[in-house]
XYZ file of C-alpha atoms in Angstrom:
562
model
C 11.435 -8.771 30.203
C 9.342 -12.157 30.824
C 10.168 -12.014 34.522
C 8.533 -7.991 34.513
C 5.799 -9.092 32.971
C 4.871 -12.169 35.082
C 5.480 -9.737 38.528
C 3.294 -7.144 36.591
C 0.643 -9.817 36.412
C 1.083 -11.079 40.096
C 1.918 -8.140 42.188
C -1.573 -6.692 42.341
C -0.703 -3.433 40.060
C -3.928 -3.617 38.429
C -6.106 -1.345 40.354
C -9.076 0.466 39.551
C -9.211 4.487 40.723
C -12.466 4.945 42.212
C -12.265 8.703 41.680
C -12.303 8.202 37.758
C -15.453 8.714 36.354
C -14.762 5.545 33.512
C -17.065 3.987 30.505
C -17.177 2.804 27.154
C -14.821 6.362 25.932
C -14.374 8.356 28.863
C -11.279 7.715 30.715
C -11.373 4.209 29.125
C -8.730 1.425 30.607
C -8.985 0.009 27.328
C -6.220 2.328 26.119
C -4.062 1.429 29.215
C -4.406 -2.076 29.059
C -3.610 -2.072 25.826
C -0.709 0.225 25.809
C 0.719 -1.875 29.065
C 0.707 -4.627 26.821
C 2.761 -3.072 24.653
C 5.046 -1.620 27.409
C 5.782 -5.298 28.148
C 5.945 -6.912 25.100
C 9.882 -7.906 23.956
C 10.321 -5.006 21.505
C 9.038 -2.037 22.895
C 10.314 1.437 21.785
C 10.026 3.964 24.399
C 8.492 7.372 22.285
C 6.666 8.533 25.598
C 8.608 12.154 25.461
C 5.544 13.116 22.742
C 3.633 13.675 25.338
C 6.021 16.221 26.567
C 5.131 18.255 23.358
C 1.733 17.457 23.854
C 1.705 19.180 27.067
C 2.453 22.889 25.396
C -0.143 22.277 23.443
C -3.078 21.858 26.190
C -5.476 24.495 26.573
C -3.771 26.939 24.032
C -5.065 27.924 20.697
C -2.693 25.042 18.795
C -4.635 22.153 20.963
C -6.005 20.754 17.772
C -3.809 18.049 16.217
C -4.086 15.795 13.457
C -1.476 12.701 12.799
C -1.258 11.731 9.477
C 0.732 8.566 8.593
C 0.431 5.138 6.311
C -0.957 1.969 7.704
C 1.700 0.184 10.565
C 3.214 2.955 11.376
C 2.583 3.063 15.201
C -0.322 5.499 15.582
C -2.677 3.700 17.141
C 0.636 3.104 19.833
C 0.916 6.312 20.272
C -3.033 7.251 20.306
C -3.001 4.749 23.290
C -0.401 6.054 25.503
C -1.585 9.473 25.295
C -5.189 8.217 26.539
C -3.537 5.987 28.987
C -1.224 8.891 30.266
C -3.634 11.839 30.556
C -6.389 9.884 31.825
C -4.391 7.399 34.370
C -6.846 4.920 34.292
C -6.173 1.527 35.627
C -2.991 0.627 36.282
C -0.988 2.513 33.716
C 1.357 5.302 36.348
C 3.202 2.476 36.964
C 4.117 1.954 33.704
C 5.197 5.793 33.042
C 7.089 5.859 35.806
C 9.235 3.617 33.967
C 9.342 5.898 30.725
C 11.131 8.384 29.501
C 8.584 10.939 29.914
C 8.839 10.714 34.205
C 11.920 12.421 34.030
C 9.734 15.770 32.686
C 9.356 18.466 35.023
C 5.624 18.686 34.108
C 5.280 15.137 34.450
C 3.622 15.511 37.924
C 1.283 17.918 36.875
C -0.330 16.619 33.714
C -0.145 12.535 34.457
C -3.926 11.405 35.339
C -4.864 14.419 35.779
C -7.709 14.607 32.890
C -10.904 13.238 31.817
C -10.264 11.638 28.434
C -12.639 10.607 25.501
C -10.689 8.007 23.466
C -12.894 6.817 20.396
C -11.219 3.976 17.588
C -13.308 5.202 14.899
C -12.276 2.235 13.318
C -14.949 -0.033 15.191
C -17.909 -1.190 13.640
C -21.331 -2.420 15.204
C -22.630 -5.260 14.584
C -23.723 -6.038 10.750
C -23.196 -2.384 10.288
C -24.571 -1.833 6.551
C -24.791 1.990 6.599
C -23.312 5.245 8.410
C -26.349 5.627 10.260
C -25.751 2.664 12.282
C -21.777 3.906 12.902
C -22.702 7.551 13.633
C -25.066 6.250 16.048
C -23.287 3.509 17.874
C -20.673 6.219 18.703
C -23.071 9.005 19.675
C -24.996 6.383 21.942
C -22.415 5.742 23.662
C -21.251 9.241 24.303
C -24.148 10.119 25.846
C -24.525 6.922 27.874
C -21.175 7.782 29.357
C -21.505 11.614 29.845
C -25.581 10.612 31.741
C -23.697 8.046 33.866
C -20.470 10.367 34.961
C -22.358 13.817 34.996
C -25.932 13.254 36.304
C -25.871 17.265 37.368
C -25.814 18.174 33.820
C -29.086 16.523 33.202
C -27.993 15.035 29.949
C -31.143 13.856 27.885
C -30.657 10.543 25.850
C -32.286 12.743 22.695
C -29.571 15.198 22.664
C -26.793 16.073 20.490
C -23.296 14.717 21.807
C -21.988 18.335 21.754
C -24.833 20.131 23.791
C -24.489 17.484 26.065
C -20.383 18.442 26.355
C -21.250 21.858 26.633
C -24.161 21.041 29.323
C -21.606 19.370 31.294
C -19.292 22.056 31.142
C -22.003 24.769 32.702
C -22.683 22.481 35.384
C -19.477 21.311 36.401
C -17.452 23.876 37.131
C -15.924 24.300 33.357
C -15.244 21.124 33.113
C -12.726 19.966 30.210
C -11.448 17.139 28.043
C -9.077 15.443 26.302
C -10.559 14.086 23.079
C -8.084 10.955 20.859
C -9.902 10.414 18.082
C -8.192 7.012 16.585
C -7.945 6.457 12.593
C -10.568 9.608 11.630
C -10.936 8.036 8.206
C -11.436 4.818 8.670
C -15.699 5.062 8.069
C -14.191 6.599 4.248
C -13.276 3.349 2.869
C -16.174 1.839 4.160
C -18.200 0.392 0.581
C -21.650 1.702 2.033
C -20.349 4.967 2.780
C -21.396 7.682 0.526
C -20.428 11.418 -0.517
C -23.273 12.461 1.451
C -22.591 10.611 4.372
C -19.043 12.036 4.647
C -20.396 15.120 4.679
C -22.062 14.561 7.640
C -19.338 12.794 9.438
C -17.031 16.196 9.125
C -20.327 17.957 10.047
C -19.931 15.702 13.296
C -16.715 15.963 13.757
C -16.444 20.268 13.447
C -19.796 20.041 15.338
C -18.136 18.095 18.217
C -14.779 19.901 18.314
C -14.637 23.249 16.590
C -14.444 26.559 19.132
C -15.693 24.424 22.106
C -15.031 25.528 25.676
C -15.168 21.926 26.998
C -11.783 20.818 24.568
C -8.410 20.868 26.281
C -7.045 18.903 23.885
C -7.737 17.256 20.557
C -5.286 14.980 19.132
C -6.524 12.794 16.112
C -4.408 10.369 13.704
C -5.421 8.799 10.021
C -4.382 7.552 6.870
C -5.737 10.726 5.162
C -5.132 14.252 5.758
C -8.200 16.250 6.737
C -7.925 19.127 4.690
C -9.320 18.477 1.285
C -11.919 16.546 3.046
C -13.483 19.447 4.404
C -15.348 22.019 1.618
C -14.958 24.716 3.924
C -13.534 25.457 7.258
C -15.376 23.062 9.183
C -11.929 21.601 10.551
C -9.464 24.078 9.773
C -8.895 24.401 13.479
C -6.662 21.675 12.832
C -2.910 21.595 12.477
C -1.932 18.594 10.097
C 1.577 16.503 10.572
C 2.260 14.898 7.619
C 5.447 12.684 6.806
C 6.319 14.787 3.783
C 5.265 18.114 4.923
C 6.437 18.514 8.436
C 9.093 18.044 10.762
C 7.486 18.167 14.038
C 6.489 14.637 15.824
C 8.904 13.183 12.713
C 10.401 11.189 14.879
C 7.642 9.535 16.886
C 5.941 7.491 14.157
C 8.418 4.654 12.515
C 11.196 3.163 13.979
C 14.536 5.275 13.810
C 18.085 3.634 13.015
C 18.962 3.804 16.638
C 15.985 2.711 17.365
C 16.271 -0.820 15.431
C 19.687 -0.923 16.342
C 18.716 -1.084 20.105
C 16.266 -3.571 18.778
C 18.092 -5.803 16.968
C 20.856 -6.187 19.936
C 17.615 -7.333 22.238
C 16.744 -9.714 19.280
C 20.460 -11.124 19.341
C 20.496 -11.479 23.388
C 17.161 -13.347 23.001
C 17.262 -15.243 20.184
C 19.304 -18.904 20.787
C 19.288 -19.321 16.621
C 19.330 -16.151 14.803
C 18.060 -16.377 11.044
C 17.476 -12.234 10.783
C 20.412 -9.736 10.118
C 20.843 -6.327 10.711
C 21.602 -5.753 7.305
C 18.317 -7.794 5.974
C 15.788 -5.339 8.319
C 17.616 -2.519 6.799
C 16.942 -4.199 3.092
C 13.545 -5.251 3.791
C 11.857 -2.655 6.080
C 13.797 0.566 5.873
C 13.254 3.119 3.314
C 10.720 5.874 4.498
C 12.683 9.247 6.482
C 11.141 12.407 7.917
C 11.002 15.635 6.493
C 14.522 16.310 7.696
C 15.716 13.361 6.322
C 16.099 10.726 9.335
C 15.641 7.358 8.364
C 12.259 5.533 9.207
C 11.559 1.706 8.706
C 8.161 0.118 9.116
C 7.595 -0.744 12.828
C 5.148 -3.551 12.772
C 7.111 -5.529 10.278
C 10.593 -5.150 12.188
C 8.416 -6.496 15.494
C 6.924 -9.300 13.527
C 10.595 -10.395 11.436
C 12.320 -10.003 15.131
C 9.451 -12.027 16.862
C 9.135 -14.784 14.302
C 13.398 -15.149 13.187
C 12.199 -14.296 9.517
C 12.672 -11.555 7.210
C 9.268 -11.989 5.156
C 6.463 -9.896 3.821
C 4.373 -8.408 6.869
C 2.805 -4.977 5.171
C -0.399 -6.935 5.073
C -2.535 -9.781 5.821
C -4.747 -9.791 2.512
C -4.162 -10.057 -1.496
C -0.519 -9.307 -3.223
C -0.787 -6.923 -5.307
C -4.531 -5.716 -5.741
C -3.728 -2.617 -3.223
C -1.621 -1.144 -5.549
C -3.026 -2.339 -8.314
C -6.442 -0.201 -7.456
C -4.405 3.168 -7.781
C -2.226 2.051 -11.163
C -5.197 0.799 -13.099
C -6.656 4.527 -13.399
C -4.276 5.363 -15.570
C -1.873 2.208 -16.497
C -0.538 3.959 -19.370
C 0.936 6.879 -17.798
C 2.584 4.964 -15.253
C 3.725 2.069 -16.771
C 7.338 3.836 -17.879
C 7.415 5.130 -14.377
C 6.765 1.856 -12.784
C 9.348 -0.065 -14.697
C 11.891 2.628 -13.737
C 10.982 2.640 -10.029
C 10.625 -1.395 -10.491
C 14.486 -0.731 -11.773
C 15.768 0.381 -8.335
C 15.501 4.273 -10.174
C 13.820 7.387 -8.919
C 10.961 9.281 -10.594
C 10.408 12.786 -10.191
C 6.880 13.650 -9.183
C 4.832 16.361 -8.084
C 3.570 15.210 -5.375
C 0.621 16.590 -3.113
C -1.085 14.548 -0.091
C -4.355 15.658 -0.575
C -4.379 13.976 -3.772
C -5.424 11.043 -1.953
C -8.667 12.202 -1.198
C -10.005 11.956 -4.861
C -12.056 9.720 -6.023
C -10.727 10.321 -9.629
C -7.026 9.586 -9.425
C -6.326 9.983 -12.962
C -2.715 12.015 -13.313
C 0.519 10.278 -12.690
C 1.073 12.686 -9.966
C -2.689 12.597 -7.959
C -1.672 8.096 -8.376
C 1.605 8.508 -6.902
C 0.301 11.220 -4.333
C -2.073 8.745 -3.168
C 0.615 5.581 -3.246
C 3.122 7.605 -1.149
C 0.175 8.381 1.376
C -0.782 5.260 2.067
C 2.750 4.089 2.057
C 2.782 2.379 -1.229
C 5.797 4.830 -2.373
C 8.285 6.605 -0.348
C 9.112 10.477 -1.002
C 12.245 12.291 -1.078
C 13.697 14.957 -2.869
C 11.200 15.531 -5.199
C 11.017 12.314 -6.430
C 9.295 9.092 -5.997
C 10.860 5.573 -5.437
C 9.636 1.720 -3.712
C 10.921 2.096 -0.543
C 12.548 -1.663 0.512
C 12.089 -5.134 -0.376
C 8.728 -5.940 1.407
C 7.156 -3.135 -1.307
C 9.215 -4.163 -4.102
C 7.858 -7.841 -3.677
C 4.655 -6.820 -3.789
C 5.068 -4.423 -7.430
C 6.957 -7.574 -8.372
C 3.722 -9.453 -8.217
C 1.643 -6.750 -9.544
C 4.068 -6.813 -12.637
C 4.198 -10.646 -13.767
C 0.313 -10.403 -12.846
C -1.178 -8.155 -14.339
C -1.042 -8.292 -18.512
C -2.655 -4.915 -18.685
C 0.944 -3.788 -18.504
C 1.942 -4.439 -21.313
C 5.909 -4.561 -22.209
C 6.660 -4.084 -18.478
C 4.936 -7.649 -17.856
C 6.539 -9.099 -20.586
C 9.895 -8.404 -19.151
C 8.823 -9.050 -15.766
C 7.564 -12.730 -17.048
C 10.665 -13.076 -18.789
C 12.821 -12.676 -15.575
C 12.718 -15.973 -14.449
C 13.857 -17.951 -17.879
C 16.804 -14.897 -17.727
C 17.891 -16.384 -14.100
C 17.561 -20.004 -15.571
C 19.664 -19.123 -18.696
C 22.353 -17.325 -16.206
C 22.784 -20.209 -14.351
C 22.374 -22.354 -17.044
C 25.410 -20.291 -18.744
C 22.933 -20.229 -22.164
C 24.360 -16.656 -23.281
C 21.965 -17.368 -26.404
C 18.936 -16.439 -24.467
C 19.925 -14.170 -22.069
C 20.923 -12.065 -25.486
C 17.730 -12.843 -26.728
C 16.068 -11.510 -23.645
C 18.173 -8.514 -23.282
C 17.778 -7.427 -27.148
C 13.874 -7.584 -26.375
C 14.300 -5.464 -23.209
C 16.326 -2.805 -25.167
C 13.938 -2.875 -28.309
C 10.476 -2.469 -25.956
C 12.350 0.226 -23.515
C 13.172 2.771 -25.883
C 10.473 4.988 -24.789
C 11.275 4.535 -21.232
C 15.370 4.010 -21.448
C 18.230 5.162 -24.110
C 21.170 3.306 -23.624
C 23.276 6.446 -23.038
C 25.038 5.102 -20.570
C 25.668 2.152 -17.969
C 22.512 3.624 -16.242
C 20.247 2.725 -18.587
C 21.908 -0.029 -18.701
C 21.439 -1.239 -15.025
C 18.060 -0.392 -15.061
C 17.053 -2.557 -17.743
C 18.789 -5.346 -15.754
C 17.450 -4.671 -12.835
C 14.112 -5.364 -14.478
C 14.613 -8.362 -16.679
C 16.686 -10.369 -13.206
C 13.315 -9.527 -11.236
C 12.415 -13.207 -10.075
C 15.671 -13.208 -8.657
C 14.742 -11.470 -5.940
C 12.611 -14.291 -4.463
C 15.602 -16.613 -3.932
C 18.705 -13.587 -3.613
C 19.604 -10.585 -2.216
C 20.584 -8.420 -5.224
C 22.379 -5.459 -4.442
C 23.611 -2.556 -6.419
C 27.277 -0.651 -6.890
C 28.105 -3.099 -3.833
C 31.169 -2.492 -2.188
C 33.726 -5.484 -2.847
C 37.405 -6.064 -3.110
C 38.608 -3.215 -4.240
C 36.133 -2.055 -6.120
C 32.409 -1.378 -6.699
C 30.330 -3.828 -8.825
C 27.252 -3.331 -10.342
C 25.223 -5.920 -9.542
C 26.210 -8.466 -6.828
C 23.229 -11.531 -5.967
C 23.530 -13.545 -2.434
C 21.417 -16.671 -2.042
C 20.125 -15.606 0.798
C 17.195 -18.522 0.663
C 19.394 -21.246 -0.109
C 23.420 -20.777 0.370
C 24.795 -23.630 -1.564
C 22.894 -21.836 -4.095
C 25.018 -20.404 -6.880
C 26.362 -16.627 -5.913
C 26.581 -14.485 -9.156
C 28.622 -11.288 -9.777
C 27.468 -9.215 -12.693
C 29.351 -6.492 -14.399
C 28.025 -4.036 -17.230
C 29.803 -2.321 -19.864
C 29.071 -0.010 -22.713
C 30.807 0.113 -25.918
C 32.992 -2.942 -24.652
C 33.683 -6.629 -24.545
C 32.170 -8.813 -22.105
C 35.028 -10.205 -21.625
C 36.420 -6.704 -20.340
C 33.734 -7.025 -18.435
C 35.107 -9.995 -16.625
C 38.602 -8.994 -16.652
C 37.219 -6.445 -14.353
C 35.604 -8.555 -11.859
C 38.769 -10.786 -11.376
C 41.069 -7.657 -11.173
C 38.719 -6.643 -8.613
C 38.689 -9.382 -6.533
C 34.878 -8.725 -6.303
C 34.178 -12.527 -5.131
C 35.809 -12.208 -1.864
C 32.661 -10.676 -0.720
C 31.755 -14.297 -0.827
C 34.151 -15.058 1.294
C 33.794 -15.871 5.522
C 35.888 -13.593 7.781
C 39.157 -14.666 8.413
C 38.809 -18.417 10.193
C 35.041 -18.950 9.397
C 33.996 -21.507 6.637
C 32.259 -19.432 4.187
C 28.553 -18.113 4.397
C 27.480 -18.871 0.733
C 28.763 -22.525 -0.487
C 27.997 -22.505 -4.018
C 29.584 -21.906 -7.296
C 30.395 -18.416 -7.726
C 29.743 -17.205 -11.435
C 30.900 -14.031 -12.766
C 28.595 -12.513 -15.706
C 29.866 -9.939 -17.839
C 27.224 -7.950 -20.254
C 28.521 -5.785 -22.976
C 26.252 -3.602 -25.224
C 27.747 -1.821 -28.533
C 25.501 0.995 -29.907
C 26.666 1.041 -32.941
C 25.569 -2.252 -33.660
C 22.733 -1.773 -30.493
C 23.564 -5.791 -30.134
C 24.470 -7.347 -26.637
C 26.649 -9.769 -25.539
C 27.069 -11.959 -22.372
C 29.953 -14.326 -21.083
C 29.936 -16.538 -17.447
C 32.563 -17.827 -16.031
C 33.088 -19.874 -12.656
C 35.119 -18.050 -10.574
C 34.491 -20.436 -7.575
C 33.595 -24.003 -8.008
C 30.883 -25.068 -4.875
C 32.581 -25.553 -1.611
């Protein structure tokens, strides 16, 4: 891949077509440089055959579309290449003639063959303090490049952006575009931004696109979905493709299991040292699936663990928690039972509706956890709502021994750490202690009926253990499934611990279990290989007796450290 990108670089490729009428939007070679980039860079995916459904859509009465997806999810990828392949600018044919896409009969007839306007709403001018100044730097522009490319249509520098579309149109021989309209609602969470001002930004945006002549093609992505934005029909002409709501394009946005697969096997071939596993981008990024169920993990932060050999938190750049914190403060109480469930590994049902999102008043459980699984925070599946992998659970795993406004849930959250100590510690006393507060401040949430409940409240008082272990859940081992099984993952001569639950029995049943099992050969190298983990292995056993609603705990070392 190095050596393709260094002949790229030499070999002259980069060549300007004179026949392109090119400026700050129109036919930009921003969007080819930038996708050529990513053509070359070690873990490209190859989704080019969306522009083969893109195609079907030009210049038919479905040529209005509108990507919605959460944050690192590839859109601005795929907003690039479909500049970069309609327009041709610069150098980019070379580049699809190495895709997937050149093998499409229509490839011939729709590659560089239009005049594109490609706009990243998300750019700002300079000390931009109002919407005025955005509106304005984009309109400018515009019209600097339509005056410079047209001069028959006799564009005036007064006039609005879509007269001046229209006036090129007339005098051109019906001439048409391609419009990519980057991250639509970016300007929305702009602080200077008002209610007012939005309204004139859809105003803009129906102004510029709706029922015009000069539009072969509108394809727009976002955060937000556009139809509870608009009061009336102002952009209804647009067809919305949501990862709840609809199949179509599912599989072009996120990384696929195949997809990492192919991935990880270039990562392995590359990488002299490895430190990431399959199994830990599967933990960590996977979690989100399409409407018809396909698996999805988060593509920027499988790029950045495979690029820098670590499995680490890459959803974002700024704060821990106070994201998510912004939506669960609305309504703390309402959520808080939910949270410590979901925190528990456990499913919630919710009703849950994108638009949601777009209020300003997210004050139901449902309109919170509409908004978190828009932007990503949550994923959805069945009708219910759950924290999709590691790299989110961290992050509610800060929000909960952070914020006090949580009440019991922080408590327990707090309490997670002196629980790992006392484990480890084998002080039974205090992980009683802490489990006999978890059951008295989870009755409203949990019931004890079964080993369930159980788990869950587990689940929640081992939290911290999750910085230092891989905890999984009804693991497969020996011949058996256990309930809880934690690898030290950060430090393998850490100690391994195998944790069994039981309800109405002894601890020591518990145990029995867990031996008779064989559950700690999944500690264990494959046959010939020194073991992975080279610590003490401990086996915990936790009974709880309703009768008496009283729990007890026994350790024992199956395994002394190797």
């Amino acid at each position: 891949m190095v050596e393709l990108q260094v002949n790229w670089r030499l070999s002259g490729i980069i060549t300007r077509k004179e026949h392109k009428n090119v400026g700050n939007y129109l036919n930009t070679e921003t969007a080819a440089d930038t996708y050529s980039r990513e053509f070359y860079s070690p873990y490209f995916v190859d989704k080019s055959l969306l522009l083969e459904q893109l195609m079907a859509r030009v210049e038919t009465s479905t040529n209005y579309i509108c990507i919605t997806r959460p944050r690192r999810f590839g859109k601005s990828v795929m907003a690039n290449m479909i500049a970069a392949f309609f327009s041709g600018a610069g150098h980019v044919q070379d580049v699809f003639e190495k895709l997937k896409i050149a093998a499409s009969d229509k490839y011939q007839d729709y590659a560089g063959k239009y005049d594109v306007v490609f706009v990243s709403l998300n750019e700002l001018p300079r000390k931009c303090t109002s919407y005025e100044q955005y509106i304005e730097r984009i309109e400018n522009r515009l019209l600097k490049d339509l005056i410079d490319a047209y001069p028959k249509a006799e564009i005036q520098k007064e006039d609005a952006v879509w007269d001046a579309f229209s006036a090129v149109y007339h005098a051109y021989d019906s001439k048409r575009f391609i419009f990519v309209l980057d991250e639509w609602d970016f300007i929305f969470h702009r602080d200077f931004v008002t209610l007012r001002d939005r309204k004139e930004y859809i105003d803009f945006l129906s102004n510029l696109l709706k029922g015009k002549a000069y539009v072969s093609l509108a394809y727009m992505t976002g955060i937000l979905p556009i139809a509870k934005y608009s009061s009336g029909s102002e952009l209804n002409m647009f067809l919305e493709y949501t990862m709840v709501s609809e199949e179509l394009y599912g599989d072009y946005f996120g990384f696929t299991e195949e997809e990492v697969d192919e991935l990880y096997q270039r990562f392995l071939n590359n990488q002299q040292h490895p430190k990431v596993t399959r199994d830990g981008l599967k933990l960590w990024y996977d979690g989100y699936h399409t409407k018809q169920g396909r698996r999805i993990y988060n593509p920027r932060s499988v790029v950045a663990a495979l690029t820098n050999n670590n499995l680490g938190n890459y959803w974002t750049s700024a704060g821990p928690y106070d994201e998510i914190f912004y939506y669960i403060e609305r309504n703390t109480a309402q959520v808080r039972d939910d949270l410590a469930k979901m925190v528990s590994d456990l499913p919630v049902r919710a009703n849950v509706q994108e638009y949601a999102a777009t209020s300003m008043n997210l004050m139901t459980r449902d309109e919170i956890f509409s908004a978190m699984v828009v932007y990503g925070f949550l994923s959805f599946e069945k009708g219910c709502v759950r924290i999709p992998n590691k790299e989110l659970m961290d992050r509610f795993k800060d929000l909960l021994i952070k914020e006090p406004t949580l009440g019991y849930v922080h408590q327990l959250a707090k309490a997670s750490d002196r629980m790992l100590r006392a484990t480890l510690e084998n002080n039974t006393a205090v992980m009683a202690e802490i489990l006999e507060f978890a059951h008295n401040t989870e009755v409203p949430m949990l019931h004890y009926n079964n080993e369930t409940d159980l788990a869950a409240v587990v689940n929640l008082v081992y939290l911290a253990a999750r910085d230092t272990y891989r905890v999984e859940r009804e693991d497969k081992c020996g011949v058996g499934f256990v309930d809880f099984i934690f690898y030290p993952e950060v430090d393998h001569k850490a100690d391994g611990i195998i944790l069994e639950l039981k309800v109405n029995d002894t601890p020591q049943n518990a145990l029995r279990q867990i031996k008779d099992k064989r559950y700690a050969l999944k500690f264990e190298g494959k046959l010939g290989e020194p073991p992975k983990y080279q610590g003490r292995i401990l086996g915990v056993g936790i009974g709880y007796q309703k009768a008496e609603k009283i729990h007890l705990c026994k350790i024992e070392v199956l395994r002394d450290a190797i």
